[in-house]
Every structure is written in C-alpha cells, then in structure tokens.
PDB file of C-alpha atoms in Angstrom:
ATOM      1  CA  UNK A  79      87.377 110.667 114.576  1.00 52.00           C
ATOM      2  CA  UNK A  80      89.622 110.374 117.792  1.00 58.00           C
ATOM      3  CA  UNK A  81      90.748 113.348 120.029  1.00 67.00           C
ATOM      4  CA  UNK A  82      94.089 112.762 121.233  1.00 79.00           C
ATOM      5  CA  UNK A  83      98.133 114.060 120.867  1.00 88.00           C
ATOM      6  CA  UNK A  84      99.645 114.868 117.521  1.00 88.00           C
ATOM      7  CA  UNK A  85     103.108 116.159 117.343  1.00 94.00           C
ATOM      8  CA  UNK A  86     104.488 118.387 114.034  1.00 95.00           C
ATOM      9  CA  UNK A  87     107.997 119.561 113.358  1.00 97.00           C
ATOM     10  CA  UNK A  88     108.694 122.676 111.430  1.00 97.00           C
ATOM     11  CA  UNK A  89     112.285 124.080 110.426  1.00 97.00           C
ATOM     12  CA  UNK A  90     111.887 128.136 108.702  1.00 97.00           C
ATOM     13  CA  UNK A  91     114.149 129.628 106.866  1.00 96.00           C
ATOM     14  CA  UNK A  92     114.567 132.947 105.147  1.00 95.00           C
ATOM     15  CA  UNK A  93     112.146 134.780 106.455  1.00 94.00           C
ATOM     16  CA  UNK A  94     108.894 136.125 105.648  1.00 96.00           C
ATOM     17  CA  UNK A  95     110.155 135.494 101.981  1.00 95.00           C
ATOM     18  CA  UNK A  96     111.436 132.371 102.734  1.00 96.00           C
ATOM     19  CA  UNK A  97     109.959 128.758 103.331  1.00 96.00           C
ATOM     20  CA  UNK A  98     109.307 126.484 105.963  1.00 97.00           C
ATOM     21  CA  UNK A  99     108.812 122.283 106.118  1.00 97.00           C
ATOM     22  CA  UNK A 100     106.294 120.903 108.054  1.00 97.00           C
ATOM     23  CA  UNK A 101     106.996 117.059 108.996  1.00 97.00           C
ATOM     24  CA  UNK A 102     104.802 114.996 111.453  1.00 95.00           C
ATOM     25  CA  UNK A 103     103.741 111.615 111.159  1.00 94.00           C
ATOM     26  CA  UNK A 104     103.360 110.704 108.232  1.00 94.00           C
ATOM     27  CA  UNK A 105     102.268 114.592 106.316  1.00 94.00           C
ATOM     28  CA  UNK A 106     105.846 116.163 105.094  1.00 96.00           C
ATOM     29  CA  UNK A 107     105.155 119.493 102.826  1.00 96.00           C
ATOM     30  CA  UNK A 108     106.401 122.963 102.301  1.00 97.00           C
ATOM     31  CA  UNK A 109     105.152 125.924 104.175  1.00 97.00           C
ATOM     32  CA  UNK A 110     105.163 129.709 102.624  1.00 97.00           C
ATOM     33  CA  UNK A 111     103.881 132.909 103.628  1.00 96.00           C
ATOM     34  CA  UNK A 112     100.948 133.647 101.320  1.00 95.00           C
ATOM     35  CA  UNK A 113     102.468 135.965  98.966  1.00 95.00           C
ATOM     36  CA  UNK A 114      99.087 138.707 100.433  1.00 93.00           C
ATOM     37  CA  UNK A 115     101.223 138.716 103.379  1.00 94.00           C
ATOM     38  CA  UNK A 116     104.685 139.529 101.466  1.00 95.00           C
ATOM     39  CA  UNK A 117     105.701 135.986 101.155  1.00 95.00           C
ATOM     40  CA  UNK A 118     106.124 134.123  98.298  1.00 95.00           C
ATOM     41  CA  UNK A 119     103.308 131.668  97.880  1.00 95.00           C
ATOM     42  CA  UNK A 120     105.658 129.192  97.441  1.00 95.00           C
ATOM     43  CA  UNK A 121     103.911 126.412  99.521  1.00 96.00           C
ATOM     44  CA  UNK A 122     101.097 125.296 102.239  1.00 96.00           C
ATOM     45  CA  UNK A 123     100.277 128.130 104.268  1.00 95.00           C
ATOM     46  CA  UNK A 124      98.177 128.419 107.959  1.00 94.00           C
ATOM     47  CA  UNK A 125      94.302 128.620 106.008  1.00 94.00           C
ATOM     48  CA  UNK A 126      95.205 125.679 103.378  1.00 95.00           C
ATOM     49  CA  UNK A 127      96.589 123.120 106.588  1.00 96.00           C
ATOM     50  CA  UNK A 128      93.466 124.264 108.009  1.00 96.00           C
ATOM     51  CA  UNK A 129      90.930 123.670 105.712  1.00 97.00           C
ATOM     52  CA  UNK A 130      92.516 119.991 104.996  1.00 97.00           C
ATOM     53  CA  UNK A 131      91.630 119.310 108.883  1.00 96.00           C
ATOM     54  CA  UNK A 132      88.601 119.374 108.974  1.00 98.00           C
ATOM     55  CA  UNK A 133      88.391 118.476 105.019  1.00 98.00           C
ATOM     56  CA  UNK A 134      90.234 115.249 106.097  1.00 97.00           C
ATOM     57  CA  UNK A 135      88.718 114.291 109.846  1.00 97.00           C
ATOM     58  CA  UNK A 136      85.095 114.463 107.997  1.00 98.00           C
ATOM     59  CA  UNK A 137      85.858 112.538 104.995  1.00 98.00           C
ATOM     60  CA  UNK A 138      87.738 110.122 107.184  1.00 97.00           C
ATOM     61  CA  UNK A 139      84.019 109.990 109.563  1.00 98.00           C
ATOM     62  CA  UNK A 140      81.641 109.900 107.001  1.00 98.00           C
ATOM     63  CA  UNK A 141      83.532 106.264 105.644  1.00 97.00           C
ATOM     64  CA  UNK A 142      83.745 105.692 108.821  1.00 97.00           C
ATOM     65  CA  UNK A 143      79.912 105.551 108.782  1.00 98.00           C
ATOM     66  CA  UNK A 144      78.918 104.388 105.092  1.00 98.00           C
ATOM     67  CA  UNK A 145      81.376 101.680 105.725  1.00 97.00           C
ATOM     68  CA  UNK A 146      78.752 100.530 109.170  1.00 97.00           C
ATOM     69  CA  UNK A 147      75.529 101.292 107.461  1.00 97.00           C
ATOM     70  CA  UNK A 148      77.332  98.719 104.784  1.00 97.00           C
ATOM     71  CA  UNK A 149      76.644 100.139 102.049  1.00 97.00           C
ATOM     72  CA  UNK A 150      77.497 100.279  98.401  1.00 97.00           C
ATOM     73  CA  UNK A 151      80.105 102.993  97.812  1.00 97.00           C
ATOM     74  CA  UNK A 152      82.298 102.854  94.714  1.00 97.00           C
ATOM     75  CA  UNK A 153      83.788 106.298  95.538  1.00 97.00           C
ATOM     76  CA  UNK A 154      83.363 109.129  98.232  1.00 97.00           C
ATOM     77  CA  UNK A 155      85.559 112.788  97.032  1.00 98.00           C
ATOM     78  CA  UNK A 156      84.856 115.882  98.420  1.00 98.00           C
ATOM     79  CA  UNK A 157      85.677 119.523  97.489  1.00 98.00           C
ATOM     80  CA  UNK A 158      86.880 121.727 100.173  1.00 98.00           C
ATOM     81  CA  UNK A 159      87.573 126.006 100.638  1.00 97.00           C
ATOM     82  CA  UNK A 160      87.803 128.257 103.442  1.00 97.00           C
ATOM     83  CA  UNK A 161      86.693 131.212 103.686  1.00 96.00           C
ATOM     84  CA  UNK A 162      87.777 134.127 106.356  1.00 92.00           C
ATOM     85  CA  UNK A 163      87.678 137.514 107.711  1.00 92.00           C
ATOM     86  CA  UNK A 164      87.239 139.719 110.022  1.00 91.00           C
ATOM     87  CA  UNK A 165      83.163 138.579 110.998  1.00 91.00           C
ATOM     88  CA  UNK A 166      84.615 134.740 111.073  1.00 93.00           C
ATOM     89  CA  UNK A 167      85.235 131.963 108.860  1.00 95.00           C
ATOM     90  CA  UNK A 168      83.168 129.496 106.828  1.00 97.00           C
ATOM     91  CA  UNK A 169      84.356 126.254 105.911  1.00 98.00           C
ATOM     92  CA  UNK A 170      82.629 124.298 102.533  1.00 98.00           C
ATOM     93  CA  UNK A 171      82.345 120.978 102.254  1.00 98.00           C
ATOM     94  CA  UNK A 172      81.045 119.282  99.034  1.00 98.00           C
ATOM     95  CA  UNK A 173      80.931 115.628  99.426  1.00 98.00           C
ATOM     96  CA  UNK A 174      79.871 113.428  96.496  1.00 98.00           C
ATOM     97  CA  UNK A 175      79.238 109.673  96.831  1.00 98.00           C
ATOM     98  CA  UNK A 176      79.087 106.929  94.174  1.00 97.00           C
ATOM     99  CA  UNK A 177      76.551 104.216  95.001  1.00 97.00           C
ATOM    100  CA  UNK A 178      76.733 101.423  92.713  1.00 96.00           C
ATOM    101  CA  UNK A 179      74.248 101.120  89.673  1.00 94.00           C
ATOM    102  CA  UNK A 180      71.936  98.882  91.461  1.00 95.00           C
ATOM    103  CA  UNK A 181      71.628 100.583  94.730  1.00 96.00           C
ATOM    104  CA  UNK A 182      68.182 100.960  96.635  1.00 95.00           C
ATOM    105  CA  UNK A 183      66.232 104.285  97.741  1.00 95.00           C
ATOM    106  CA  UNK A 184      66.969 103.103 100.884  1.00 96.00           C
ATOM    107  CA  UNK A 185      70.781 103.215 100.559  1.00 97.00           C
ATOM    108  CA  UNK A 186      70.523 106.334  98.979  1.00 96.00           C
ATOM    109  CA  UNK A 187      68.579 108.738 101.791  1.00 97.00           C
ATOM    110  CA  UNK A 188      70.970 106.677 103.930  1.00 97.00           C
ATOM    111  CA  UNK A 189      74.251 108.258 102.007  1.00 97.00           C
ATOM    112  CA  UNK A 190      72.268 111.217 102.342  1.00 97.00           C
ATOM    113  CA  UNK A 191      71.692 110.646 106.121  1.00 97.00           C
ATOM    114  CA  UNK A 192      75.680 109.629 106.854  1.00 98.00           C
ATOM    115  CA  UNK A 193      76.779 113.211 105.575  1.00 98.00           C
ATOM    116  CA  UNK A 194      74.606 114.827 108.198  1.00 97.00           C
ATOM    117  CA  UNK A 195      75.540 112.047 110.269  1.00 98.00           C
ATOM    118  CA  UNK A 196      79.564 113.291 109.436  1.00 98.00           C
ATOM    119  CA  UNK A 197      78.916 117.250 110.483  1.00 97.00           C
ATOM    120  CA  UNK A 198      78.202 116.102 113.911  1.00 97.00           C
ATOM    121  CA  UNK A 199      80.425 113.497 114.515  1.00 97.00           C
ATOM    122  CA  UNK A 200      83.565 115.063 113.412  1.00 97.00           C
ATOM    123  CA  UNK A 201      86.123 115.750 116.499  1.00 95.00           C
ATOM    124  CA  UNK A 202      87.797 118.945 114.211  1.00 96.00           C
ATOM    125  CA  UNK A 203      84.334 120.691 112.283  1.00 97.00           C
ATOM    126  CA  UNK A 204      83.275 120.530 116.216  1.00 97.00           C
ATOM    127  CA  UNK A 205      85.856 121.826 117.564  1.00 96.00           C
ATOM    128  CA  UNK A 206      85.994 125.035 115.043  1.00 96.00           C
ATOM    129  CA  UNK A 207      81.744 125.152 115.139  1.00 97.00           C
ATOM    130  CA  UNK A 208      82.417 126.149 119.314  1.00 96.00           C
ATOM    131  CA  UNK A 209      85.457 128.524 118.235  1.00 95.00           C
ATOM    132  CA  UNK A 210      82.842 130.166 115.725  1.00 95.00           C
ATOM    133  CA  UNK A 211      83.220 128.870 112.560  1.00 96.00           C
ATOM    134  CA  UNK A 212      80.596 127.775 110.204  1.00 97.00           C
ATOM    135  CA  UNK A 213      80.784 124.539 108.494  1.00 97.00           C
ATOM    136  CA  UNK A 214      78.565 123.683 105.201  1.00 97.00           C
ATOM    137  CA  UNK A 215      77.907 120.599 103.815  1.00 97.00           C
ATOM    138  CA  UNK A 216      76.669 120.592 100.496  1.00 97.00           C
ATOM    139  CA  UNK A 217      76.916 116.831  99.243  1.00 95.00           C
ATOM    140  CA  UNK A 218      74.925 114.732  96.310  1.00 96.00           C
ATOM    141  CA  UNK A 219      74.807 110.791  96.205  1.00 96.00           C
ATOM    142  CA  UNK A 220      75.008 109.623  92.572  1.00 94.00           C
ATOM    143  CA  UNK A 221      74.607 105.838  91.327  1.00 89.00           C
ATOM    144  CA  UNK A 222      76.600 104.825  89.014  1.00 83.00           C
TER     145      UNK A 222
END
C-alpha cells in the first residue's frame, strides 16, 4: 500500500468517562477509553484502531497480489488480534483464502505464497515491525 499523508479529526467530550468521534475521508467511528482505564469502553480504543490499520493494510495487499496472479479466488476473510504488554506487541492475522472448486494445486500454492508476500509488502505492518512489533501470519487456503 502506498505511503502518504492522511488526516483525521477527533472531537472529544466528557473527560475520561466521555467519548469521542473520529472522522476521516471514509472512516467515521465512536471512540472511548477502555473500562480498564476508567473509561466508558463504549467505542473503539487505540489498540482496536491499531490492529484495524494493520489488518486493513495486510488484506488489501493480499487481495492485490491474488488479483495480480489471476488466482480463482471466491472469498478472502481474516481475523486479527493484538496483544500488548510491557515487553512488546504481537499482532496475529489469520487470513483464509477460498479458491474455486476447480483450482489446481499450483494455484493453491501460489495463494499460500501470496500470504507471505503480503506480509513483506504491507507498509503498516513494516512500520510496526520497525517499531518492535511482532506480526504473525497463520493463513489457510481452501477449495470451495
């Protein structure tokens, strides 16, 4: 994904227990401080937004690679999670690529390779890794 400049606006009201509204070109979401930090917990928090950015970059990069290789993809889904502690941060992406029923073995292998390539090409993931985060990909390729 191309690097560049993005701008967002946040309006926050009500102190720690309050909430915020974040708005970008397309993203509009409610923000809140997590309950564990005495906030309301009724909105996205920084960790959710961080893992969302990493996941969006990865799946967009993966989709582009799959399309460039003209693989018979029927669906791509992904679950992602973030774990943070004083020692560091780990993001785990679990992509699942579903190929058409008649996909050949070499197409399945190409889809598996695409998951590795997407990890190396995702700019957000690369920035996070430079900052010390660990990113783990546990993908699966299925035939319909």
